[in-house]
Amino acid sequence: MDSHLCIRIQPAIALLLICSSCGGKSPTSTNHMRPTTFRPAYSNPLWSSDGTTLFFNHIPLDSVYEYPPGSGQILQAFNHDLEGFWSVDTSGQIMRRIYGQGLDSPVLSRDGTSVLYSAGGQIWRTAFAGDSLDPGSTTKMTNSTDGAFNPSLSWNGDRLLYDVGLGTNPGVYICSAAGGPARRVGDPGWYYPDWMPGDTAFAFVGYWPQVTGIGAADTNGISRTLLRTEAIYPRASPDGLRIAFLSHPSLGGGNQLWVMNRDGSQAQQLTTEGSMAGFSWSPDGRQIAYVRFDAVDHSYVNGTIWIIDLATLQKRQVTFNTPP
């Protein structure tokens, strides 16, 4: 009998459980679905270069259920046969799978013709062929002995930033987008690099005295400035005037989506229902696509893709989990 990975949701903490046949009365038990850790069904939404389409990772959520009945143990079951990289237009219509596997830390090339991502400790690029990704076009962009993660492509498309978390020389590195040697431009403990428009500086997450925060530095790693503490995952707006990021408004609270000026001033909280890393700006800088996620929310709306309008703060749901 196969073992299933399950999770019990309690008010303040999620406890991981391993059990056999924990989905015995699940409606998924006859369709090769497996309960797994509580997780979002969608992640890493990316805007197309023309602003009409979102690309994202997706594992269809088949059901959320309590087992055994009355136990308070909440389980999820996913259809792993349909796991992959998907697309949907920004109105939420015409959703389809365009690649047969999910992509780690994906970013779209500036011209919209390919996707960069992490796999096997290196950065790779796969090109579009029509409306789908072409596996035969995949090329390796890095050859780091210590690994390469979290790619960020310069706005002119010529250079690549990535981070290395382990090994003898961890930090942020820069190299040509065509491949070749890389040089370190960020200290150990720097990660999540993101190019600022103009390609003369980048934002990053780093360790400052006793705190974790978002900083900015030039492409030599000099002129570093702390922009905000207790914040992660910076993403610069297309006009370079603002930076979106994740932070938690209270001790023990979940991450929320925020935005601030490029210099760290006038920070504004955008969400209250939870958000996760992997959000992205629309090409015109007026909207952000993100995954609404709270680790202890087991409703079907949790873990879906939303779009927020930065001017009005109105949110609309783009993707859905359909109850059985």
XYZ file of C-alpha atoms in Angstrom:
324
model
C 0.000 0.000 0.000
C 1.418 3.367 -0.960
C 2.223 5.849 1.786
C 0.723 9.296 1.559
C 2.098 12.510 2.964
C -0.599 14.344 4.897
C -0.890 17.450 6.976
C -3.007 18.317 9.965
C -4.053 21.947 10.212
C -4.316 23.378 13.724
C -5.016 27.015 14.651
C -1.397 28.004 15.096
C 0.746 25.313 13.556
C 0.734 22.785 10.723
C 1.938 19.341 11.816
C 3.294 16.982 9.176
C 2.021 13.431 9.352
C 2.948 10.284 7.472
C 0.250 7.643 7.213
C -0.779 4.790 4.964
C -4.152 4.899 3.207
C -4.977 8.260 4.834
C -7.183 9.051 1.848
C -9.305 5.951 2.254
C -12.643 7.744 1.881
C -11.367 10.508 -0.356
C -13.140 10.942 -3.693
C -9.666 10.832 -5.230
C -8.734 7.325 -4.157
C -9.717 5.764 -7.497
C -7.970 8.324 -9.683
C -4.296 8.128 -8.723
C -4.459 11.244 -6.547
C -2.215 11.483 -3.523
C -2.704 13.568 -0.391
C 0.399 15.679 0.162
C 1.611 18.447 2.422
C -0.692 21.455 2.520
C 0.457 23.583 -0.386
C -0.865 25.904 -3.094
C -2.086 24.426 -6.363
C -0.659 27.430 -8.256
C 2.690 29.229 -8.024
C 5.009 31.682 -9.775
C 2.645 33.606 -12.080
C 4.496 35.426 -14.882
C 3.026 38.056 -17.201
C 3.499 37.675 -20.931
C 5.347 40.557 -22.587
C 2.088 41.837 -24.126
C 0.212 41.660 -20.809
C -2.559 39.351 -22.043
C -1.444 36.022 -20.564
C -0.154 34.580 -17.304
C 2.229 31.612 -17.160
C 2.490 29.621 -13.933
C 3.203 26.324 -12.220
C 0.110 24.256 -11.463
C -0.855 20.932 -9.912
C -4.650 20.598 -10.097
C -6.206 20.321 -6.643
C -8.705 17.475 -6.649
C -10.111 17.807 -3.141
C -9.681 19.116 0.386
C -11.237 16.842 2.975
C -11.216 15.793 6.622
C -9.964 12.316 7.419
C -10.790 10.515 9.591
C -14.144 12.299 9.839
C -14.326 14.419 12.960
C -10.566 14.306 13.529
C -9.820 17.878 12.459
C -7.107 16.495 10.167
C -7.376 18.323 6.842
C -5.882 16.679 3.755
C -5.385 17.730 0.156
C -5.324 15.492 -2.899
C -3.663 16.612 -6.133
C -3.740 15.258 -9.670
C -0.020 14.833 -10.267
C -0.663 13.434 -13.733
C -1.475 16.995 -14.843
C 1.370 18.752 -13.023
C 3.239 21.214 -15.207
C 3.700 24.747 -16.475
C 0.415 26.292 -17.588
C -0.993 29.435 -19.177
C -4.247 31.371 -18.855
C -5.378 34.677 -20.265
C -5.668 37.447 -17.690
C -9.466 37.210 -17.674
C -9.148 33.644 -16.391
C -10.165 31.926 -19.619
C -8.477 29.375 -21.897
C -6.296 27.678 -19.297
C -3.986 25.007 -20.690
C -0.825 23.081 -19.852
C 2.122 24.148 -22.012
C 4.946 22.084 -20.475
C 4.955 18.711 -18.769
C 6.681 19.727 -15.551
C 6.790 22.624 -13.136
C 9.686 25.097 -13.282
C 11.665 26.288 -10.271
C 11.962 30.090 -9.932
C 10.847 30.776 -13.532
C 11.333 34.166 -15.193
C 10.249 35.199 -18.661
C 12.829 36.543 -21.097
C 12.347 40.241 -21.818
C 11.260 39.550 -25.387
C 8.817 36.891 -24.210
C 10.299 34.118 -26.351
C 11.631 31.837 -23.600
C 11.544 30.980 -19.903
C 14.575 30.815 -17.607
C 14.499 28.621 -14.505
C 16.537 26.601 -12.014
C 16.938 22.841 -12.386
C 19.571 20.467 -11.069
C 21.526 23.313 -9.516
C 21.938 25.287 -12.772
C 20.021 27.915 -14.757
C 18.341 26.761 -17.968
C 16.415 28.362 -20.802
C 13.553 26.782 -22.773
C 12.016 28.559 -25.767
C 8.405 28.814 -26.829
C 7.232 27.046 -29.962
C 3.836 28.499 -30.713
C 1.793 28.487 -27.509
C 3.862 25.809 -25.745
C 7.407 25.385 -24.474
C 9.684 23.267 -26.664
C 11.709 20.722 -24.607
C 14.108 20.279 -27.514
C 15.165 23.923 -27.285
C 16.415 23.679 -23.694
C 19.931 25.028 -23.125
C 22.043 25.356 -19.981
C 23.042 28.925 -19.151
C 25.342 28.361 -16.163
C 28.027 25.906 -15.142
C 28.508 26.716 -11.481
C 30.246 24.072 -9.382
C 28.353 25.336 -6.324
C 24.945 25.597 -8.002
C 22.962 28.487 -9.468
C 19.488 29.541 -8.346
C 16.886 32.331 -8.583
C 17.752 33.782 -12.009
C 17.089 37.405 -12.939
C 17.607 38.582 -16.513
C 18.753 42.151 -17.169
C 16.234 44.471 -18.798
C 18.247 44.561 -22.027
C 18.463 40.756 -21.954
C 22.268 40.622 -22.066
C 23.214 39.624 -18.510
C 22.075 37.206 -15.853
C 22.078 37.457 -12.073
C 21.705 34.412 -9.852
C 22.498 33.363 -6.308
C 24.646 30.601 -4.837
C 23.748 29.587 -1.309
C 26.348 26.920 -0.535
C 29.894 25.925 -1.407
C 33.146 27.816 -1.037
C 31.987 31.097 -2.591
C 28.294 31.748 -1.918
C 26.682 35.028 -2.908
C 25.175 36.750 -5.952
C 26.829 36.237 -9.341
C 26.604 37.926 -12.722
C 27.357 36.446 -16.133
C 26.500 36.876 -19.787
C 23.046 35.640 -20.771
C 24.818 33.720 -23.532
C 26.853 31.782 -20.951
C 30.511 31.979 -20.030
C 32.407 32.894 -16.863
C 30.651 34.503 -13.917
C 31.907 36.887 -11.256
C 30.628 37.369 -7.748
C 28.989 40.736 -7.089
C 27.222 39.983 -3.814
C 28.361 38.760 -0.425
C 27.579 35.399 1.195
C 24.019 35.542 2.475
C 22.749 37.614 -0.462
C 19.971 35.977 -2.456
C 16.844 36.691 -4.552
C 18.650 39.213 -6.815
C 16.474 41.323 -9.106
C 17.673 43.749 -11.760
C 16.573 47.361 -11.459
C 15.523 48.978 -14.767
C 18.547 50.637 -16.343
C 20.698 47.585 -15.533
C 23.143 49.521 -13.343
C 21.909 48.176 -9.997
C 20.009 45.297 -8.468
C 17.899 44.649 -5.395
C 18.514 41.628 -3.184
C 17.797 40.041 0.168
C 20.714 40.074 2.577
C 21.722 39.735 6.187
C 22.342 43.051 7.882
C 23.345 43.391 11.558
C 20.830 41.163 13.386
C 18.128 41.460 10.695
C 17.210 40.203 7.256
C 16.227 42.864 4.785
C 16.124 44.159 1.237
C 19.090 46.091 -0.082
C 20.315 47.545 -3.353
C 23.796 47.600 -4.873
C 25.478 48.421 -8.152
C 26.605 45.649 -10.482
C 30.004 45.531 -8.783
C 28.356 44.911 -5.418
C 29.433 48.349 -4.214
C 27.327 51.279 -2.963
C 25.087 48.863 -1.103
C 22.127 50.377 0.729
C 19.645 48.838 3.147
C 16.135 49.669 1.956
C 13.905 47.805 4.412
C 14.290 45.272 7.221
C 12.141 42.181 7.785
C 11.399 41.966 4.064
C 12.150 39.449 1.312
C 11.700 38.778 -2.409
C 12.148 42.245 -3.979
C 10.777 42.797 -7.485
C 11.311 46.128 -9.248
C 8.491 47.755 -11.216
C 9.019 48.191 -14.982
C 9.541 51.942 -14.558
C 12.056 51.379 -11.757
C 10.257 53.696 -9.352
C 8.896 51.069 -6.961
C 9.781 47.696 -5.488
C 7.224 45.067 -4.518
C 8.200 42.662 -1.741
C 6.958 40.294 0.948
C 6.822 41.081 4.648
C 4.699 40.187 7.656
C 2.930 43.044 9.456
C 3.014 41.429 12.896
C 5.105 38.954 14.856
C 4.104 35.464 13.840
C 1.919 36.681 10.991
C 2.084 35.319 7.475
C 3.775 37.034 4.554
C 1.836 39.772 2.780
C 2.489 41.627 -0.457
C 3.795 45.181 -0.071
C 5.137 47.916 -2.336
C 7.555 50.768 -1.593
C 9.438 53.467 -3.430
C 12.809 52.569 -4.907
C 14.575 54.238 -1.957
C 12.556 52.236 0.583
C 10.166 55.027 1.529
C 6.353 55.022 1.665
C 5.861 51.286 2.100
C 2.259 50.188 1.579
C 0.677 46.842 2.423
C -1.353 45.450 -0.489
C -2.788 42.162 0.812
C -4.207 40.851 4.071
C -5.124 37.290 3.013
C -1.531 36.127 2.560
C 0.876 35.975 -0.365
C 3.889 33.943 -1.383
C 7.098 34.467 -3.326
C 6.764 34.285 -7.068
C 4.582 37.321 -7.846
C 5.213 39.517 -10.896
C 4.483 42.998 -12.249
C 2.368 43.557 -15.339
C 4.352 45.035 -18.260
C 2.713 48.450 -17.754
C 3.478 48.429 -14.015
C -0.146 48.951 -13.034
C -0.914 45.485 -11.669
C 0.724 42.601 -9.832
C -0.164 38.929 -10.229
C 0.347 36.887 -7.068
C -0.720 33.697 -5.333
C -3.013 34.226 -2.383
C -1.751 31.798 0.247
C -2.097 31.255 3.971
C -0.522 28.045 5.281
C -3.408 27.397 7.697
C -6.279 28.286 5.349
C -7.770 25.100 3.902
C -10.475 26.719 1.767
C -10.545 26.184 -1.990
C -9.787 29.845 -2.651
C -6.431 29.477 -0.913
C -3.458 28.978 -3.231
C -5.069 30.573 -6.301
C -3.774 33.353 -8.562
C -5.069 36.887 -8.106
C -4.364 40.246 -9.739
C -4.291 43.496 -7.775
C -4.631 46.950 -9.332
C -2.040 49.238 -7.742
C -4.113 52.398 -8.230
C -7.412 51.149 -6.805
C -6.152 48.188 -4.704
C -9.003 46.150 -6.166
C -8.265 42.418 -6.383
C -9.735 39.863 -8.732
C -9.340 36.106 -8.822
C -7.913 34.654 -12.043
C -7.605 30.916 -11.327
C -9.744 28.612 -9.226
C -9.735 25.338 -7.345
C -12.977 23.546 -8.152
C -14.547 21.580 -5.266
C -15.553 18.003 -6.144
